Tab-separated table of C-alpha atoms in Angstrom:
chain	number	residue	atom	x	y	z
A	1	UNK	CA	20.970	13.305	14.875
A	2	UNK	CA	19.412	15.473	17.567
A	3	UNK	CA	16.133	14.363	19.022
A	4	UNK	CA	14.032	15.863	21.807
A	5	UNK	CA	14.251	14.289	25.233
A	6	UNK	CA	11.712	11.940	26.569
A	7	UNK	CA	10.446	14.602	28.985
A	8	UNK	CA	6.722	15.053	28.275
A	9	UNK	CA	6.977	18.750	29.300
A	10	UNK	CA	9.196	19.320	26.286
A	11	UNK	CA	7.314	17.087	23.807
A	12	UNK	CA	6.595	18.666	20.436
A	13	UNK	CA	3.124	18.566	18.895
A	14	UNK	CA	2.203	15.799	16.483
A	15	UNK	CA	2.522	17.897	13.317
A	16	UNK	CA	6.078	18.858	14.287
A	17	UNK	CA	7.004	15.242	14.974
A	18	UNK	CA	5.680	14.179	11.577
A	19	UNK	CA	7.383	16.982	9.796
A	20	UNK	CA	10.809	16.332	11.265
A	21	UNK	CA	10.812	12.548	11.052
A	22	UNK	CA	14.300	11.352	10.247
A	23	UNK	CA	14.436	8.780	7.455
A	24	UNK	CA	16.634	5.781	8.364
A	25	UNK	CA	15.917	6.004	12.084
A	26	UNK	CA	13.282	4.488	14.337
A	27	UNK	CA	10.453	6.817	15.214
A	28	UNK	CA	10.565	9.216	18.122
A	29	UNK	CA	9.021	8.068	21.408
A	30	UNK	CA	5.667	9.895	21.164
A	31	UNK	CA	4.726	7.901	18.087
A	32	UNK	CA	4.632	4.845	20.399
A	33	UNK	CA	3.434	6.396	23.673
A	34	UNK	CA	1.292	9.520	23.005
A	35	UNK	CA	-2.455	9.403	23.348
A	36	UNK	CA	-2.658	12.227	20.860
A	37	UNK	CA	-0.719	10.291	18.231
A	38	UNK	CA	-2.771	7.160	18.936
A	39	UNK	CA	-6.006	9.034	18.386
A	40	UNK	CA	-4.647	10.448	15.106
A	41	UNK	CA	-3.647	6.871	14.083
A	42	UNK	CA	-7.201	5.683	14.674
A	43	UNK	CA	-8.614	8.583	12.586
A	44	UNK	CA	-6.176	8.611	9.690
A	45	UNK	CA	-4.541	5.140	9.456
A	46	UNK	CA	-7.283	2.888	10.689
A	47	UNK	CA	-10.170	5.170	9.722
A	48	UNK	CA	-9.211	5.878	6.103
A	49	UNK	CA	-7.337	2.866	4.758
A	50	UNK	CA	-8.175	-0.667	3.744
A	51	UNK	CA	-7.819	-3.034	6.728
A	52	UNK	CA	-7.696	-6.765	6.697
A	53	UNK	CA	-10.717	-7.865	8.773
A	54	UNK	CA	-11.068	-11.614	8.355
A	55	UNK	CA	-11.054	-14.459	5.810
A	56	UNK	CA	-14.045	-15.663	3.856
A	57	UNK	CA	-13.494	-18.983	5.555
A	58	UNK	CA	-14.678	-17.335	8.823
A	59	UNK	CA	-17.936	-16.538	7.015
A	60	UNK	CA	-18.581	-19.959	5.572
A	61	UNK	CA	-22.383	-19.922	5.720
A	62	UNK	CA	-25.115	-17.268	5.381
A	63	UNK	CA	-25.496	-15.561	8.707
A	64	UNK	CA	-21.964	-16.142	9.835
A	65	UNK	CA	-20.379	-12.956	11.147
A	66	UNK	CA	-17.268	-11.404	12.601
A	67	UNK	CA	-17.208	-8.093	14.548
A	68	UNK	CA	-14.287	-5.704	14.319
A	69	UNK	CA	-13.773	-2.829	16.731
A	70	UNK	CA	-11.547	0.062	15.749
A	71	UNK	CA	-11.424	2.565	18.620
A	72	UNK	CA	-14.995	3.653	19.246
A	73	UNK	CA	-16.200	2.238	15.912
A	74	UNK	CA	-17.613	-1.210	15.531
A	75	UNK	CA	-18.310	-3.143	12.351
A	76	UNK	CA	-20.252	-6.303	11.554
A	77	UNK	CA	-18.862	-8.312	8.649
A	78	UNK	CA	-21.466	-10.906	7.648
A	79	UNK	CA	-22.329	-13.223	4.816
A	80	UNK	CA	-25.839	-12.391	3.719
A	81	UNK	CA	-28.544	-14.687	2.386
A	82	UNK	CA	-27.300	-14.120	-1.186
A	83	UNK	CA	-23.842	-15.321	-0.203
A	84	UNK	CA	-22.425	-11.803	-0.523
A	85	UNK	CA	-20.061	-10.370	2.092
A	86	UNK	CA	-21.464	-7.254	3.819
A	87	UNK	CA	-19.878	-4.828	6.268
A	88	UNK	CA	-22.329	-2.859	8.424
A	89	UNK	CA	-22.056	-0.331	11.248
A	90	UNK	CA	-22.758	-2.161	14.487
A	91	UNK	CA	-25.076	0.603	15.631
A	92	UNK	CA	-28.846	0.308	15.775
A	93	UNK	CA	-30.663	2.991	13.807
A	94	UNK	CA	-33.270	3.388	16.663
A	95	UNK	CA	-31.332	4.637	19.678
A	96	UNK	CA	-27.813	3.605	18.882
A	97	UNK	CA	-27.364	0.393	20.848
A	98	UNK	CA	-24.668	-2.052	19.871
A	99	UNK	CA	-26.336	-4.962	18.092
A	100	UNK	CA	-23.718	-7.664	18.373
A	101	UNK	CA	-21.125	-8.013	21.135
A	102	UNK	CA	-19.553	-11.322	20.417
A	103	UNK	CA	-16.385	-11.434	18.221
A	104	UNK	CA	-18.014	-13.983	15.903
A	105	UNK	CA	-21.090	-16.199	15.561
A	106	UNK	CA	-24.057	-16.949	13.381
A	107	UNK	CA	-27.473	-15.245	13.112
A	108	UNK	CA	-30.661	-15.498	11.116
A	109	UNK	CA	-31.372	-11.786	11.343
A	110	UNK	CA	-29.610	-8.975	13.158
A	111	UNK	CA	-31.710	-8.154	16.205
A	112	UNK	CA	-30.954	-5.208	18.484
A	113	UNK	CA	-31.057	-6.437	22.102
A	114	UNK	CA	-32.456	-3.153	23.397
A	115	UNK	CA	-35.816	-2.692	21.566
A	116	UNK	CA	-35.669	-5.573	19.053
A	117	UNK	CA	-35.329	-3.587	15.897
A	118	UNK	CA	-34.599	-6.270	13.433
A	119	UNK	CA	-32.472	-6.167	10.250
A	120	UNK	CA	-31.725	-8.643	7.514
A	121	UNK	CA	-28.122	-9.640	7.035
A	122	UNK	CA	-27.965	-7.145	4.148
A	123	UNK	CA	-28.746	-4.396	6.697
A	124	UNK	CA	-32.327	-3.631	5.654
A	125	UNK	CA	-34.767	-2.932	8.472
A	126	UNK	CA	-37.646	-5.364	8.622
A	127	UNK	CA	-39.129	-4.847	12.095
A	128	UNK	CA	-39.455	-1.732	14.330
A	129	UNK	CA	-41.991	-2.363	17.004
A	130	UNK	CA	-44.161	0.560	18.122
A	131	UNK	CA	-43.165	2.863	15.311
A	132	UNK	CA	-45.600	4.822	13.112
A	133	UNK	CA	-46.804	2.484	10.310
A	134	UNK	CA	-45.826	5.266	7.859
A	135	UNK	CA	-42.156	4.940	8.899
A	136	UNK	CA	-40.059	4.525	5.750
A	137	UNK	CA	-37.968	1.507	6.756
A	138	UNK	CA	-35.774	1.945	3.706
A	139	UNK	CA	-34.341	5.047	5.326
A	140	UNK	CA	-33.330	3.215	8.522
A	141	UNK	CA	-31.224	0.268	7.483
A	142	UNK	CA	-27.895	-0.328	9.064
A	143	UNK	CA	-25.219	1.954	7.612
A	144	UNK	CA	-22.920	0.106	5.198
A	145	UNK	CA	-19.140	0.104	5.325
A	146	UNK	CA	-16.973	-0.346	2.233
A	147	UNK	CA	-15.957	-3.985	1.865
A	148	UNK	CA	-14.301	-6.092	-0.774
A	149	UNK	CA	-12.644	-9.485	-0.984
A	150	UNK	CA	-9.226	-10.195	-2.415
A	151	UNK	CA	-8.769	-13.939	-3.102
A	152	UNK	CA	-10.587	-14.899	0.027
A	153	UNK	CA	-9.293	-12.054	2.241
A	154	UNK	CA	-11.941	-9.648	3.455
A	155	UNK	CA	-10.891	-5.999	3.449
A	156	UNK	CA	-12.939	-3.136	4.945
A	157	UNK	CA	-12.537	0.619	4.959
A	158	UNK	CA	-14.348	2.934	7.347
A	159	UNK	CA	-13.959	5.976	5.123
A	160	UNK	CA	-16.723	7.218	2.808
A	161	UNK	CA	-13.913	7.633	0.232
A	162	UNK	CA	-11.737	4.538	0.483
A	163	UNK	CA	-8.419	4.449	-1.441
A	164	UNK	CA	-9.090	3.443	-5.004
A	165	UNK	CA	-5.735	1.794	-5.512
A	166	UNK	CA	-7.030	-1.405	-3.872
A	167	UNK	CA	-8.119	-2.508	-7.368
A	168	UNK	CA	-4.550	-2.187	-8.682
A	169	UNK	CA	-3.193	-4.075	-5.672
A	170	UNK	CA	-5.760	-6.806	-5.989
A	171	UNK	CA	-4.878	-7.266	-9.671
A	172	UNK	CA	-1.256	-7.938	-8.707
A	173	UNK	CA	-1.738	-10.275	-5.742
A	174	UNK	CA	-4.832	-12.253	-6.691
A	175	UNK	CA	-2.963	-14.426	-9.278
A	176	UNK	CA	-0.459	-15.364	-6.540
A	177	UNK	CA	-3.175	-16.219	-4.024
A	178	UNK	CA	-5.839	-17.770	-6.244
A	179	UNK	CA	-4.461	-21.370	-6.326
A	180	UNK	CA	-4.701	-21.566	-2.585
A	181	UNK	CA	-8.507	-21.104	-2.755
A	182	UNK	CA	-8.653	-19.396	0.673
A	183	UNK	CA	-12.343	-18.603	0.096
A	184	UNK	CA	-13.006	-22.376	0.198
A	185	UNK	CA	-10.765	-23.206	3.136
A	186	UNK	CA	-11.662	-24.217	6.667
A	187	UNK	CA	-10.661	-22.549	9.915
A	188	UNK	CA	-8.622	-25.101	11.874
A	189	UNK	CA	-7.691	-22.890	14.780
A	190	UNK	CA	-7.728	-19.222	15.842
A	191	UNK	CA	-5.979	-17.468	18.690
A	192	UNK	CA	-5.981	-13.933	20.124
A	193	UNK	CA	-2.983	-12.475	21.786
A	194	UNK	CA	-2.784	-9.121	23.611
A	195	UNK	CA	0.593	-7.553	23.128
A	196	UNK	CA	1.517	-4.775	25.582
A	197	UNK	CA	2.912	-2.533	22.880
A	198	UNK	CA	1.899	0.068	20.371
A	199	UNK	CA	0.522	-1.302	17.102
A	200	UNK	CA	3.435	0.194	15.165
A	201	UNK	CA	5.945	-1.761	17.251
A	202	UNK	CA	3.968	-4.937	16.450
A	203	UNK	CA	4.171	-4.189	12.727
A	204	UNK	CA	7.839	-3.126	12.844
A	205	UNK	CA	8.741	-6.295	14.630
A	206	UNK	CA	6.947	-8.337	11.962
A	207	UNK	CA	8.609	-6.430	9.141
A	208	UNK	CA	12.089	-7.696	9.884
A	209	UNK	CA	13.757	-10.968	10.761
A	210	UNK	CA	17.074	-9.694	12.069
A	211	UNK	CA	15.967	-10.879	15.484
A	212	UNK	CA	14.958	-14.373	14.170
A	213	UNK	CA	18.337	-16.019	14.514
A	214	UNK	CA	18.436	-15.754	18.297
A	215	UNK	CA	14.707	-15.116	18.866
A	216	UNK	CA	12.784	-17.747	16.894
A	217	UNK	CA	14.438	-21.185	16.987
A	218	UNK	CA	11.219	-22.993	16.124
A	219	UNK	CA	10.583	-20.803	13.039
A	220	UNK	CA	14.193	-21.274	11.797
A	221	UNK	CA	13.764	-25.054	11.470
A	222	UNK	CA	11.864	-24.168	8.269
A	223	UNK	CA	12.875	-20.558	7.509
A	224	UNK	CA	16.198	-19.765	5.818
A	225	UNK	CA	17.964	-17.041	7.850
A	226	UNK	CA	19.552	-15.505	4.747
A	227	UNK	CA	17.409	-12.417	5.207
A	228	UNK	CA	19.494	-11.503	8.217
A	229	UNK	CA	22.298	-10.331	6.012
A	230	UNK	CA	22.697	-7.834	3.236
A	231	UNK	CA	23.191	-9.349	-0.182
A	232	UNK	CA	26.790	-10.518	-0.622
A	233	UNK	CA	27.532	-10.064	3.097
A	234	UNK	CA	27.150	-13.598	4.257
A	235	UNK	CA	29.690	-14.757	6.889
A	236	UNK	CA	31.611	-17.967	6.194
A	237	UNK	CA	29.400	-20.014	8.543
A	238	UNK	CA	26.425	-19.093	6.313
A	239	UNK	CA	27.860	-20.287	3.007
A	240	UNK	CA	26.441	-23.761	3.185
A	241	UNK	CA	23.064	-22.357	4.250
A	242	UNK	CA	23.184	-19.922	1.286
A	243	UNK	CA	23.926	-22.797	-1.075
A	244	UNK	CA	21.034	-24.784	0.327
A	245	UNK	CA	18.781	-21.775	-0.036
A	246	UNK	CA	19.796	-21.248	-3.669
A	247	UNK	CA	19.050	-24.897	-4.505
A	248	UNK	CA	15.657	-24.726	-2.804
A	249	UNK	CA	14.904	-21.450	-4.605
A	250	UNK	CA	15.729	-23.136	-7.953
A	251	UNK	CA	13.398	-26.075	-7.164
A	252	UNK	CA	10.632	-23.644	-6.161
A	253	UNK	CA	10.980	-21.675	-9.444
A	254	UNK	CA	10.747	-24.947	-11.340
A	255	UNK	CA	7.597	-26.009	-9.463
A	256	UNK	CA	5.967	-22.588	-10.120
A	257	UNK	CA	6.866	-22.737	-13.789
A	258	UNK	CA	5.359	-26.291	-14.043
A	259	UNK	CA	2.107	-25.153	-12.515
A	260	UNK	CA	1.844	-21.755	-14.097
A	261	UNK	CA	2.212	-19.949	-10.753
A	262	UNK	CA	3.584	-16.431	-11.039
A	263	UNK	CA	7.013	-15.998	-9.468
A	264	UNK	CA	9.010	-13.005	-8.271
A	265	UNK	CA	8.465	-10.211	-5.757
A	266	UNK	CA	6.171	-7.262	-6.004
A	267	UNK	CA	7.108	-4.649	-3.413
A	268	UNK	CA	5.219	-1.389	-3.003
A	269	UNK	CA	5.215	-1.037	0.797
A	270	UNK	CA	5.301	2.723	0.617
A	271	UNK	CA	4.477	5.380	-1.966
A	272	UNK	CA	0.817	4.374	-2.292
A	273	UNK	CA	-2.195	4.294	0.054
A	274	UNK	CA	-2.554	0.497	-0.018
A	275	UNK	CA	1.032	-0.609	0.544
A	276	UNK	CA	1.852	-4.256	0.020
A	277	UNK	CA	4.552	-6.806	-0.730
A	278	UNK	CA	4.154	-10.339	-2.050
A	279	UNK	CA	7.007	-12.784	-2.491
A	280	UNK	CA	7.357	-16.522	-2.821
A	281	UNK	CA	10.091	-17.926	-0.547
A	282	UNK	CA	11.615	-21.408	-0.415
A	283	UNK	CA	11.640	-23.257	2.887
A	284	UNK	CA	14.478	-25.072	4.483
A	285	UNK	CA	14.651	-28.807	5.241
A	286	UNK	CA	11.859	-30.669	3.502
A	287	UNK	CA	10.756	-27.369	2.066
A	288	UNK	CA	7.079	-28.128	2.605
A	289	UNK	CA	5.662	-26.374	5.637
A	290	UNK	CA	6.220	-25.310	9.298
A	291	UNK	CA	6.535	-28.783	10.629
A	292	UNK	CA	9.723	-30.127	12.139
A	293	UNK	CA	12.635	-29.518	9.690
A	294	UNK	CA	10.249	-27.992	7.145
A	295	UNK	CA	7.934	-31.011	7.175
A	296	UNK	CA	4.343	-31.323	6.286
A	297	UNK	CA	1.631	-30.563	9.015
A	298	UNK	CA	-1.554	-31.464	7.064
A	299	UNK	CA	-1.877	-34.490	4.853
A	300	UNK	CA	-4.301	-32.753	2.574
A	301	UNK	CA	-2.776	-29.919	0.507
A	302	UNK	CA	-4.728	-26.651	0.431
A	303	UNK	CA	-6.705	-25.386	-2.544
A	304	UNK	CA	-5.385	-26.395	-5.919
A	305	UNK	CA	-1.762	-26.798	-4.800
A	306	UNK	CA	-0.395	-30.118	-6.087
A	307	UNK	CA	3.283	-29.951	-5.132
A	308	UNK	CA	4.021	-30.365	-1.369
A	309	UNK	CA	7.491	-28.723	-1.679
A	310	UNK	CA	5.991	-25.324	-2.553
A	311	UNK	CA	7.622	-22.964	-0.141
A	312	UNK	CA	5.997	-19.963	1.554
A	313	UNK	CA	3.850	-17.397	-0.263
A	314	UNK	CA	4.375	-14.360	1.966
A	315	UNK	CA	2.151	-11.350	1.785
A	316	UNK	CA	2.432	-8.092	3.743
A	317	UNK	CA	-0.272	-5.436	3.594
A	318	UNK	CA	-0.200	-2.062	5.263
A	319	UNK	CA	-1.238	-1.188	7.915
A	320	UNK	CA	-2.313	-4.286	9.917
A	321	UNK	CA	-1.734	-7.651	8.357
A	322	UNK	CA	0.657	-10.356	7.168
A	323	UNK	CA	0.085	-13.786	5.697
A	324	UNK	CA	1.955	-17.132	5.045
A	325	UNK	CA	0.522	-19.550	2.543
A	326	UNK	CA	2.043	-23.041	2.447
A	327	UNK	CA	1.202	-26.084	0.344
A	328	UNK	CA	-0.769	-27.679	3.189
A	329	UNK	CA	-2.162	-24.741	5.179
A	330	UNK	CA	-2.236	-20.933	5.484
A	331	UNK	CA	-1.634	-18.714	8.507
A	332	UNK	CA	-3.146	-15.145	8.508
A	333	UNK	CA	-2.446	-12.388	10.992
A	334	UNK	CA	-4.443	-9.258	11.938
A	335	UNK	CA	-3.249	-6.525	14.312
A	336	UNK	CA	-5.744	-4.045	15.792
A	337	UNK	CA	-4.757	-1.240	18.206
A	338	UNK	CA	-6.725	-1.192	21.483
A	339	UNK	CA	-4.677	1.417	23.372
A	340	UNK	CA	-1.489	3.443	22.848
A	341	UNK	CA	0.418	0.650	24.444
A	342	UNK	CA	-1.764	-2.331	23.646
A	343	UNK	CA	-2.500	-4.339	20.451
A	344	UNK	CA	-4.686	-7.321	19.742
A	345	UNK	CA	-3.050	-9.825	17.342
A	346	UNK	CA	-5.350	-12.470	15.945
A	347	UNK	CA	-3.846	-15.529	14.202
A	348	UNK	CA	-5.962	-17.878	12.088
A	349	UNK	CA	-4.829	-21.223	10.682
A	350	UNK	CA	-6.616	-22.442	7.543
A	351	UNK	CA	-6.655	-25.895	5.971
A	352	UNK	CA	-8.366	-27.551	3.071
A	353	UNK	CA	-12.112	-27.682	3.608
A	354	UNK	CA	-12.084	-31.470	3.475
A	355	UNK	CA	-9.179	-31.867	5.926
A	356	UNK	CA	-10.276	-33.734	9.046
A	357	UNK	CA	-8.894	-32.855	12.467
A	358	UNK	CA	-7.161	-35.851	13.984
A	359	UNK	CA	-6.920	-37.596	10.651
A	360	UNK	CA	-5.285	-35.131	8.254
A	361	UNK	CA	-3.869	-32.742	10.791
A	362	UNK	CA	-3.267	-32.336	14.542
A	363	UNK	CA	-4.004	-28.847	15.843
A	364	UNK	CA	-1.015	-28.759	18.210
A	365	UNK	CA	1.451	-29.741	15.459
A	366	UNK	CA	-0.218	-27.466	12.910
A	367	UNK	CA	0.001	-24.363	15.236
A	368	UNK	CA	3.188	-25.110	17.217
A	369	UNK	CA	5.678	-22.952	15.345
A	370	UNK	CA	3.573	-19.858	15.171
A	371	UNK	CA	2.180	-20.091	18.698
A	372	UNK	CA	5.818	-20.132	19.902
A	373	UNK	CA	6.858	-17.351	17.494
A	374	UNK	CA	3.913	-15.147	18.427
A	375	UNK	CA	4.705	-15.480	22.147
A	376	UNK	CA	8.357	-14.679	21.467
A	377	UNK	CA	7.400	-11.613	19.426
A	378	UNK	CA	5.074	-10.546	22.199
A	379	UNK	CA	8.075	-10.374	24.545
A	380	UNK	CA	10.136	-8.417	22.038
A	381	UNK	CA	7.349	-5.888	21.430
A	382	UNK	CA	6.748	-5.362	25.108
A	383	UNK	CA	10.459	-4.723	25.708
A	384	UNK	CA	10.447	-2.141	22.944
A	385	UNK	CA	7.362	-0.462	24.390
A	386	UNK	CA	9.031	-0.197	27.817
A	387	UNK	CA	12.116	1.201	26.124
A	388	UNK	CA	10.186	3.767	24.101
A	389	UNK	CA	8.534	4.891	27.337
A	390	UNK	CA	11.882	5.423	29.055
A	391	UNK	CA	13.289	8.993	29.125
A	392	UNK	CA	16.542	7.496	27.925
A	393	UNK	CA	15.042	6.363	24.638
A	394	UNK	CA	16.369	7.984	21.416
A	395	UNK	CA	15.745	6.799	17.839
A	396	UNK	CA	18.541	4.629	16.536
A	397	UNK	CA	19.704	4.022	12.909
A	398	UNK	CA	18.081	1.214	10.954
A	399	UNK	CA	20.256	-1.399	9.331
A	400	UNK	CA	20.063	-2.209	5.630
A	401	UNK	CA	18.303	-5.505	6.379
A	402	UNK	CA	15.577	-3.472	8.132
A	403	UNK	CA	14.415	-2.042	4.809
A	404	UNK	CA	10.842	-3.235	5.341
A	405	UNK	CA	10.715	-1.492	8.696
A	406	UNK	CA	11.852	1.675	6.963
A	407	UNK	CA	9.227	1.191	4.306
A	408	UNK	CA	6.511	0.711	6.893
A	409	UNK	CA	7.613	3.897	8.691
A	410	UNK	CA	7.779	5.750	5.354
A	411	UNK	CA	4.242	4.615	4.496
A	412	UNK	CA	2.951	5.635	7.930
A	413	UNK	CA	4.558	9.091	7.838
A	414	UNK	CA	3.381	9.633	4.231
A	415	UNK	CA	-0.186	9.029	5.309
A	416	UNK	CA	0.080	11.505	8.246
A	417	UNK	CA	1.859	14.127	6.178
A	418	UNK	CA	-0.854	13.997	3.559
A	419	UNK	CA	-3.568	14.356	6.219
A	420	UNK	CA	-1.800	17.206	8.046
A	421	UNK	CA	-0.974	19.016	4.751
A	422	UNK	CA	2.792	18.854	5.433
A	423	UNK	CA	4.860	19.447	2.277
A	424	UNK	CA	8.615	19.642	1.637
A	425	UNK	CA	11.365	17.717	3.253
A	426	UNK	CA	12.727	18.373	6.733
A	427	UNK	CA	16.487	18.546	7.034
A	428	UNK	CA	16.460	15.566	9.364
A	429	UNK	CA	14.821	13.463	6.685
A	430	UNK	CA	17.989	13.648	4.585
A	431	UNK	CA	19.984	11.556	7.018
A	432	UNK	CA	18.878	8.179	5.660
A	433	UNK	CA	21.321	5.470	6.812
A	434	UNK	CA	24.035	8.094	7.262
A	435	UNK	CA	24.576	7.587	10.977
A	436	UNK	CA	24.735	11.352	11.435
């Protein structure tokens, strides 16, 4: 394959980059480094698609809120007095001041700090000091943002015309997630991590585990590393691991059948606006959770789950989230771009609402594996960002076990091609996994 050099003076424009993207290869450097591409990502990817914002557990009571900043846009996600979830523009209708600055909190009403215009949690204006009494307050409520929940996950879309396929996706994944009762869970811990890398590198790193064998020793005490190899291509040293995996998978299928839980993988990571994948994976060792050797980390099982050895319900959603649901807790991840080379990754650990810290779970033990894994991934992403910024960088061929990376890049390029009105197939796109 021939790619342009990393010299900015010779860099093609964004439309040309999108049109010539070579399937089966990592993206060209400007996709990870260019301010122009980053601005387009904010407009097209984060401005027009469903984004995971938070869990309902973070909005447990009326008045609880979370703010989400996407580029210059800010959203308030709040539980109103009627227990509904609302998403509102964080912009006062008087003279435009930001209303809430904190990432989360609880309010009675939404009060602008500038001139004290006051809004109910449903966004309606109830106080505007000094205004003409004839002012029609109904015309000056906070602007709504599209929002919906999917089995306790709160999704928002900044577009006036959000993708309608969210209903089809929700119909597939909700039966898998429903028994975990995430809407009734409790936040046990939450952490924010700034990764010095483009948001796409964060997502690509998440979408494969080829690096896990050497890179995530804590995670592999519970995770089977069979995904590192193409089917039927297991080296001799992996045969006993594969046999252990197959036995654990059979036990998981039996447990699902006994409880009426759906089983099997649904994978539509590209080819639709709301790309997703959901799959139920067995865990190694005790097969229960992310404790030592797959052990349990919370004594109280989450939701309606009754079998401790219940593996990992893994969900990926494009463009910015991934989730792991275990029998005793759940871990949810949200990535938000904050610069071309900087991404905020928020991780939230959920437990049963009645689980008591220090009695049913210990925060350090609950979070140990993913705190270590997140920090290790941060280093990998930052190395890739430095590499993509180097004039010596050139896209390399993706391996077969990196199929989810390929699907993510396919989805991303599909979205940009549709926005830019690019049709047809570039010759370079025909080189999928050819090594040409």
